[in-house]
Coordinates of C-alpha atoms in Angstrom, one line a residue:
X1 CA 0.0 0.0 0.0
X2 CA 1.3 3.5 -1.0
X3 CA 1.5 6.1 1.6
X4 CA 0.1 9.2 0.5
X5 CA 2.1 12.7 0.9
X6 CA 1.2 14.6 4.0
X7 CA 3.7 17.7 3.4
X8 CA 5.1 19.5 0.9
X9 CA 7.7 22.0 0.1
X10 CA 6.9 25.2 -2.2
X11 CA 9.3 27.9 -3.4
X12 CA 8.8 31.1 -4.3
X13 CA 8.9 30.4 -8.4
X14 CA 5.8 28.5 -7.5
X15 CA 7.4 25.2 -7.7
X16 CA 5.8 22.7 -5.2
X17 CA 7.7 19.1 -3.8
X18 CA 5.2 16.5 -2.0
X19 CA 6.8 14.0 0.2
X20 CA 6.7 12.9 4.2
X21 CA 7.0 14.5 7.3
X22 CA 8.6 13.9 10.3
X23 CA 10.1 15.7 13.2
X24 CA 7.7 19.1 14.0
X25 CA 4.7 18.9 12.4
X26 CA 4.3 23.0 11.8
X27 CA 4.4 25.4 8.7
X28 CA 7.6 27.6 8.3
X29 CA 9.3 30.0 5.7
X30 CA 12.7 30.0 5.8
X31 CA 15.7 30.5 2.9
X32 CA 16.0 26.9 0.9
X33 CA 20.0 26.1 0.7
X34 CA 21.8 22.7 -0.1
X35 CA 24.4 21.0 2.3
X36 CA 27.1 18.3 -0.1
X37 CA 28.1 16.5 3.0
X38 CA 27.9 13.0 3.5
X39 CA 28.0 12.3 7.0
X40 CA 27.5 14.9 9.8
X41 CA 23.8 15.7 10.0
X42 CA 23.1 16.1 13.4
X43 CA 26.3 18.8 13.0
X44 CA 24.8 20.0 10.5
X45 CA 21.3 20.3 12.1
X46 CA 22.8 21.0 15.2
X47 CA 24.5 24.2 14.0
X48 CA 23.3 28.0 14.7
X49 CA 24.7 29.1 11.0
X50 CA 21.6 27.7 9.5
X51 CA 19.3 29.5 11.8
X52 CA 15.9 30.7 9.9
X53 CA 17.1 28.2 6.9
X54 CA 15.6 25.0 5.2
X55 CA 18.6 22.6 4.6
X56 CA 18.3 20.0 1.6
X57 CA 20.8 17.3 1.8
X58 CA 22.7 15.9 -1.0
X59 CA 23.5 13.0 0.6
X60 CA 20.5 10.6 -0.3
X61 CA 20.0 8.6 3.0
X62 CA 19.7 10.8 6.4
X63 CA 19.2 9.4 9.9
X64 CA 20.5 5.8 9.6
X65 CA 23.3 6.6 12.7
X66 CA 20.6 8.4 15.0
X67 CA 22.0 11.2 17.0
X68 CA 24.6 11.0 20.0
X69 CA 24.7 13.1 22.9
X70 CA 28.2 14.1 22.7
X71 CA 27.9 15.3 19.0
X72 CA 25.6 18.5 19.4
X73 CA 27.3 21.5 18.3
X74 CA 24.6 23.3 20.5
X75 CA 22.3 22.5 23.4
X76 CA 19.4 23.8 21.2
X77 CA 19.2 23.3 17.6
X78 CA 17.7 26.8 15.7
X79 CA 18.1 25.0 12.0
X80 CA 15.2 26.3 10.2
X81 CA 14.0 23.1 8.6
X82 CA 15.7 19.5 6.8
X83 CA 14.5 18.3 3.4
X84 CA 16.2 14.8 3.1
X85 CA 15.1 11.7 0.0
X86 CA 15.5 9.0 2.2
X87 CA 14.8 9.5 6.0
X88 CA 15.5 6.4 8.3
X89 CA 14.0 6.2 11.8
X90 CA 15.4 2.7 12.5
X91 CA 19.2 3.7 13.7
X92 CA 22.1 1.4 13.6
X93 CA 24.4 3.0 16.3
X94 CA 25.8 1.5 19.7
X95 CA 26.4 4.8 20.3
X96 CA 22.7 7.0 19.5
X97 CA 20.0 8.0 22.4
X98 CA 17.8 9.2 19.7
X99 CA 16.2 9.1 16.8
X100 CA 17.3 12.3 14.4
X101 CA 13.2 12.6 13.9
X102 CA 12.8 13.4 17.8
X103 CA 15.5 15.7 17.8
X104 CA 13.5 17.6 15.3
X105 CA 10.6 17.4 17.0
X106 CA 11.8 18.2 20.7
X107 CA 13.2 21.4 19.1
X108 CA 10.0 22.5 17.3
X109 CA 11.9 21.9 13.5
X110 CA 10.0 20.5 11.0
X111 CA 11.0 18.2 8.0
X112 CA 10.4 16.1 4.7
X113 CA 11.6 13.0 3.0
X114 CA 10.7 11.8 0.1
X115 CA 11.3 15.0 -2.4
X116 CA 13.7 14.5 -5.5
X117 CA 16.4 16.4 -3.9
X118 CA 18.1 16.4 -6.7
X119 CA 15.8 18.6 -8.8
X120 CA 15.5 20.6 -5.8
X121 CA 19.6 21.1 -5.8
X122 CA 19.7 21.8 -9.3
X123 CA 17.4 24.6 -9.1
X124 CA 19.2 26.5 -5.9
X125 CA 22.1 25.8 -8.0
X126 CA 20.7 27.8 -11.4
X127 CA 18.2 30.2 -9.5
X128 CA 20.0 30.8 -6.1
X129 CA 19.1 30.6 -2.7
X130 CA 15.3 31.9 -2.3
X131 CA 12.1 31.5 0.3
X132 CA 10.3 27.9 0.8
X133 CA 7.6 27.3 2.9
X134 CA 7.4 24.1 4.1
X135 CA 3.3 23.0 5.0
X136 CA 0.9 20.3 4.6
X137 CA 0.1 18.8 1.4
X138 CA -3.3 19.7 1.1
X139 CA -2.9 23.6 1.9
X140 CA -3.7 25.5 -1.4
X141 CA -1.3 27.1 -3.8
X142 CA -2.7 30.5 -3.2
X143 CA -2.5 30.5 0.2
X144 CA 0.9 28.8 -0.1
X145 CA 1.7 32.1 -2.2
X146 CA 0.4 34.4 -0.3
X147 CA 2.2 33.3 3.0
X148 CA 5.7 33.3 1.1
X149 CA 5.4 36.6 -0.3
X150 CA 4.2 38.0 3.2
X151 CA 7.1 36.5 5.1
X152 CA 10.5 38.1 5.5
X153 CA 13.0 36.4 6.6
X154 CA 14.5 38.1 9.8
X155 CA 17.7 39.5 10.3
X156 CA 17.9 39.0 14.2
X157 CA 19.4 35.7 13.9
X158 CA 22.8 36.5 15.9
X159 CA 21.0 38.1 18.5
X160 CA 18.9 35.0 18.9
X161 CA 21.4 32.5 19.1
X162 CA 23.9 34.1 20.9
X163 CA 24.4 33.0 24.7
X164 CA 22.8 35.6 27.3
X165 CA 25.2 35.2 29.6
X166 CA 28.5 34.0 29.7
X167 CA 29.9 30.7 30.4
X168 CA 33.3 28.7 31.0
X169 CA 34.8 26.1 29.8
X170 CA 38.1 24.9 31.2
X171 CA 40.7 22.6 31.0
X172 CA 43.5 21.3 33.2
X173 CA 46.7 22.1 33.0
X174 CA 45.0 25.7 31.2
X175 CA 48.0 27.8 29.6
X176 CA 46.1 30.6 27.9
X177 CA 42.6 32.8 28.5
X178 CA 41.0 32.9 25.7
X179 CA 37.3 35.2 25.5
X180 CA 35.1 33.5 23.0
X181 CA 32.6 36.2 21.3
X182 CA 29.4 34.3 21.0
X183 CA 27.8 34.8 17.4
X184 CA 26.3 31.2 17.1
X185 CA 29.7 29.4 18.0
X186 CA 30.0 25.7 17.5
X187 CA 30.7 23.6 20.7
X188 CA 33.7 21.9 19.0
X189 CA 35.5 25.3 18.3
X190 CA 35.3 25.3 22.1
X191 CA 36.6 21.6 22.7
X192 CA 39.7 22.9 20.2
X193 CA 40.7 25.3 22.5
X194 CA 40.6 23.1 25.7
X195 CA 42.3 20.3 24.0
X196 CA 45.0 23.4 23.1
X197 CA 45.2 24.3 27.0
X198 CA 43.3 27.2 26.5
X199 CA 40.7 28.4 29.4
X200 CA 37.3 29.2 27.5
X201 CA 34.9 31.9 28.8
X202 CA 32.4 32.3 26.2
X203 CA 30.4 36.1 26.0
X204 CA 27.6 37.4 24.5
X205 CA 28.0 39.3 20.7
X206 CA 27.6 42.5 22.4
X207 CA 30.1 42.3 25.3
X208 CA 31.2 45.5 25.1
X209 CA 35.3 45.9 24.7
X210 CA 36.3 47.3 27.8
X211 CA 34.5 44.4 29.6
X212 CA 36.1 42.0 27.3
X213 CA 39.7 43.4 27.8
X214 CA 39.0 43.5 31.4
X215 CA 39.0 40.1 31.7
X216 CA 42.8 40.1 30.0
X217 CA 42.6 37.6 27.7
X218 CA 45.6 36.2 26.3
X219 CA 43.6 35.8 22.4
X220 CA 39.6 36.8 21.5
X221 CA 37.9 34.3 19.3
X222 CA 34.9 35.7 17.3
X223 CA 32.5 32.8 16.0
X224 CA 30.7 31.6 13.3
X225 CA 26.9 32.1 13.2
X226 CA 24.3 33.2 11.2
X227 CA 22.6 35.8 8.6
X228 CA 24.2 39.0 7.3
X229 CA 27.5 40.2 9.0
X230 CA 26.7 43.6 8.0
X231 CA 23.9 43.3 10.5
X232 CA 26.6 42.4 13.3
X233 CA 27.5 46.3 14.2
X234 CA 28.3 45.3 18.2
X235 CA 31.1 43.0 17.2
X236 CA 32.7 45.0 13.7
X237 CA 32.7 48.0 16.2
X238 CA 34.8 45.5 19.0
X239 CA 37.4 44.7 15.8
X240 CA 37.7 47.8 15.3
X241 CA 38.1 48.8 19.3
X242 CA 40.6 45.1 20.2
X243 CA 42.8 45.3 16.7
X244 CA 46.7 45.4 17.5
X245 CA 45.8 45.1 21.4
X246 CA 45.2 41.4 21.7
X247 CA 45.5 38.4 19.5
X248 CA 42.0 37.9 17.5
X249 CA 41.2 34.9 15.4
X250 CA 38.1 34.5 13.6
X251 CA 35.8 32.0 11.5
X252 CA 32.8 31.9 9.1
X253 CA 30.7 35.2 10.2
X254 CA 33.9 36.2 12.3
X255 CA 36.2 36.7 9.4
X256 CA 33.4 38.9 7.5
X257 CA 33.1 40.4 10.5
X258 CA 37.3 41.1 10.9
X259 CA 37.0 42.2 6.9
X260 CA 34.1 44.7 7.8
X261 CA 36.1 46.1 10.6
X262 CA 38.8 47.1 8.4
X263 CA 37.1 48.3 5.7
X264 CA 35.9 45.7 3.5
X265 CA 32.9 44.8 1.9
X266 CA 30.8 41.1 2.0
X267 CA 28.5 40.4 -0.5
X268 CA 25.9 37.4 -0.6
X269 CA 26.5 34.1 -2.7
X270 CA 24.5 33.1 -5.0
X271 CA 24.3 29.8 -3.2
X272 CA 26.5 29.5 -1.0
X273 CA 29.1 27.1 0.4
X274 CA 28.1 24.3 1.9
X275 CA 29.7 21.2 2.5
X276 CA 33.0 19.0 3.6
X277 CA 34.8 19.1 0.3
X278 CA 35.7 22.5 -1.0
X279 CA 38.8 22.6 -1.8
X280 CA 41.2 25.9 -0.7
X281 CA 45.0 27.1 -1.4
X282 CA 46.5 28.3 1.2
X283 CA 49.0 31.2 -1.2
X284 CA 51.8 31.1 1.9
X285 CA 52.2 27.6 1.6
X286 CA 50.3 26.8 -2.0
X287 CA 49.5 23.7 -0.7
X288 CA 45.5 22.7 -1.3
X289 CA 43.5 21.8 1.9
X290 CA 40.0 19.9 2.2
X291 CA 37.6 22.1 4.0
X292 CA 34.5 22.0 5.4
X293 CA 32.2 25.3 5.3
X294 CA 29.0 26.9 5.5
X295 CA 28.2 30.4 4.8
X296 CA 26.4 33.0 2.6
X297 CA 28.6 35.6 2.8
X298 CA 31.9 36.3 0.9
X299 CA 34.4 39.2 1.1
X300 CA 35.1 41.3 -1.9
X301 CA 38.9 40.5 -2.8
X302 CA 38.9 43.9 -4.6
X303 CA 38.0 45.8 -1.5
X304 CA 41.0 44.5 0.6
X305 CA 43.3 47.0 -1.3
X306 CA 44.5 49.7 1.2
X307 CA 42.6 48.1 4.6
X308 CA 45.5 46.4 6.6
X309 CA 44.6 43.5 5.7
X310 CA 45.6 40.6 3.3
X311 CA 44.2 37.6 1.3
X312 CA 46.5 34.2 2.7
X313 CA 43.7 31.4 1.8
X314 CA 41.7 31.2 -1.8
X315 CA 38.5 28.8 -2.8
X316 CA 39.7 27.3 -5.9
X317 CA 36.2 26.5 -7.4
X318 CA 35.3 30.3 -7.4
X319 CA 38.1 32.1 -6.1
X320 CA 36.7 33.4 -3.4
X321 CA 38.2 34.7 -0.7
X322 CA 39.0 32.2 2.3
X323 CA 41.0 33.7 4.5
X324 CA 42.4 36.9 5.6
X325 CA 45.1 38.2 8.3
X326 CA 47.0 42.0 9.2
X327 CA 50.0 40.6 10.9
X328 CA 50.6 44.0 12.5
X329 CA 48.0 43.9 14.7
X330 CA 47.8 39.8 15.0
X331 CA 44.6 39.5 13.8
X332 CA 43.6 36.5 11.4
X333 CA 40.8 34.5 10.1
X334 CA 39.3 31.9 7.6
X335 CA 36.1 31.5 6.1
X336 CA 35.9 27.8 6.8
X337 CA 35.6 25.5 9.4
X338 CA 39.3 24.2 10.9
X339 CA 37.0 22.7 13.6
X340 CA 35.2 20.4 11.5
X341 CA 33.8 17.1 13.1
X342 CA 33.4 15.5 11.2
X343 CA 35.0 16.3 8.6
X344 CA 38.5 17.3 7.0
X345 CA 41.0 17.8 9.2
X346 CA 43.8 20.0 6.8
X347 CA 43.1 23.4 8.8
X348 CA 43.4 22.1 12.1
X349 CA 46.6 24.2 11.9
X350 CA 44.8 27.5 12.5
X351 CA 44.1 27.5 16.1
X352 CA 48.3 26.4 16.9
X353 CA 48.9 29.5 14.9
X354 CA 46.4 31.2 17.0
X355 CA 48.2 29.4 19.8
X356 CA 51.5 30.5 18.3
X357 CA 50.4 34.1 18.0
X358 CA 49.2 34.4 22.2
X359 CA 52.5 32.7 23.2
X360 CA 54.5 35.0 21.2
X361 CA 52.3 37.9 23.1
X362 CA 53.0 36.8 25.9
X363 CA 56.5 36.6 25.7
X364 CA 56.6 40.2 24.2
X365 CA 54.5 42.0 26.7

């Protein structure tokens, strides 16, 4: 006996997708984008970047592991939605405590399976990255319409996942204080630093400076997270406030961020990058690393000229720029994820140069 489709999936050219749904069963609007990765999606689901957007995966089969307690890369998921071909709710783990489709559900996301996420991918790919709706099957086109052109999709997204309050996270045998600036960080960006002997105390995006320095960090780490880094003004004004006084590294939405600071300019992708396979030339070294990214945002090579800061890391498929760094005032970043898990692990590098450039601090002060 056939199942018949309970959701579907519509986009803003009108174009409809019927399938199955599990996880939340509510309506949403959120920005459709594609994810090439083919393992990590309880990372992937489980990562602030993607709040207020729907996340088709490449990958054809989703859920077969479950989902582990010690893989979140947050407590509470934000992702806006999954659109998967295959869903599997029967795990084969020693290691899962539940199924992905709970997670989803405990955390208010909804989701589909059963879509040709391939046609899906194609289109992002040719149109770009645009509003879905995800509702059920039987809710009519008009009204399906309607709702997408009345929804805009907000641009509070830092401020929402962003910690209230800061937190610690320590290690023994700690060497360096490090203040983590709290955009939508991933919890293994955290776990690099202990495992580096670094003391963590993770603050809010608009922790003012002089609180920040007050604490006398050895090195400030400014995060990944979500939406437009143009609409980040509390942390580009902290750059601009903490350059050449303390080391700063940053990733994703923290190296726009750095590039804004200094006078650069982002732009948005037409699709993005997303995925644990892009490759990237590092120009100091020209050797090609593996990386694993996620981000809508790139920063204008042209408008580096006469900032302070120069180009060290380029995306070979589009020549993009990947990372950044004004060794005057030891400040670097990357536009991918070093921290990847899973994933590649070429740019693990970054944070013992980060390590590198607090020690050398140290010594100098």
């Amino acid at each position: 006996m056939v199942r018949e489709f309970d959701r579907k999936i519509v986009l803003e050219d009108g174009s409809t997708y019927y399938g199955y749904g599990f996880g939340a069963h509510c309506d949403r609007v959120c920005e459709i984008v594609f994810n090439t990765s083919m393992v990590g999606y309880q990372e992937i689901v489980s990562d602030p970047s993607y709040t207020y957007q729907m996340v088709v995966m490449t990958y054809p089969l989703i859920g077969n592991y479950g989902t582990a307690d010690d893989d979140f890369e947050t407590k509470t998921p934000t992702i806006g939605g999954l659109i998967v071909r295959e869903y599997n709710d029967s795990p084969s783990n020693f290691r899962y405590t539940k199924t992905l489709s709970e997670i989803l559900e405990e955390n208010h996301i909804p989701a589909i399976s059963g879509v040709d996420t391939r046609k899906i991918t194609r289109s992002i790919r040719d149109l770009g990255s645009r509003k879905v709706l995800i509702t059920d099957a039987d809710t009519p086109d008009e009204e399906a319409a309607s709702i997408l052109r009345a929804t805009e999709i907000p641009h509070d997204a830092v401020s929402r996942v962003s910690c209230k309050k800061r937190w610690y996270s320590r290690t023994s045998n700690h060497k360096y204080n490090v203040v983590a600036v709290d955009c939508g960080i991933k919890l293994n960006i955290v776990r690099s630093l202990n495992a580096r002997h670094c003391n963590v105390t993770v603050v809010p995006f608009d922790t003012p400076a002089e609180t920040i320095m007050g604490m006398e960090p050895d090195g400030v780490f400014l995060s990944n997270g979500p939406g437009d880094p143009e609409d980040v003004t509390p942390v580009i004004r902290l750059v601009r406030e903490i350059r050449g006084k303390v080391p700063v590294f940053g990733i994703c939405l923290g190296h726009q961020m750095i590039s804004l600071a200094y006078g650069a300019k982002t732009y948005k992708l037409k699709f993005g990058h997303r995925g644990g396979n892009h490759p990237v030339r590092n120009l100091k070294t020209g050797k090609i690393e593996i990386t694993s990214q996620n981000h809508s945002y790139a920063v204008d090579l042209q408008s580096l000229e006469g900032t302070g800061l120069t180009a060290t890391h380029i995306n070979i498929l589009d020549n993009t720029v990947e990372g950044i760094e004004c060794l005057q005032d030891r400040i670097f970043s990357v536009q991918y994820h070093p921290e990847s898990a899973p994933g590649p692990q070429d740019s693990s590098y970054l944070f013992d140069q980060f390590i590198r450039m607090m020690e050398e601090a140290k010594e100098n002060a």
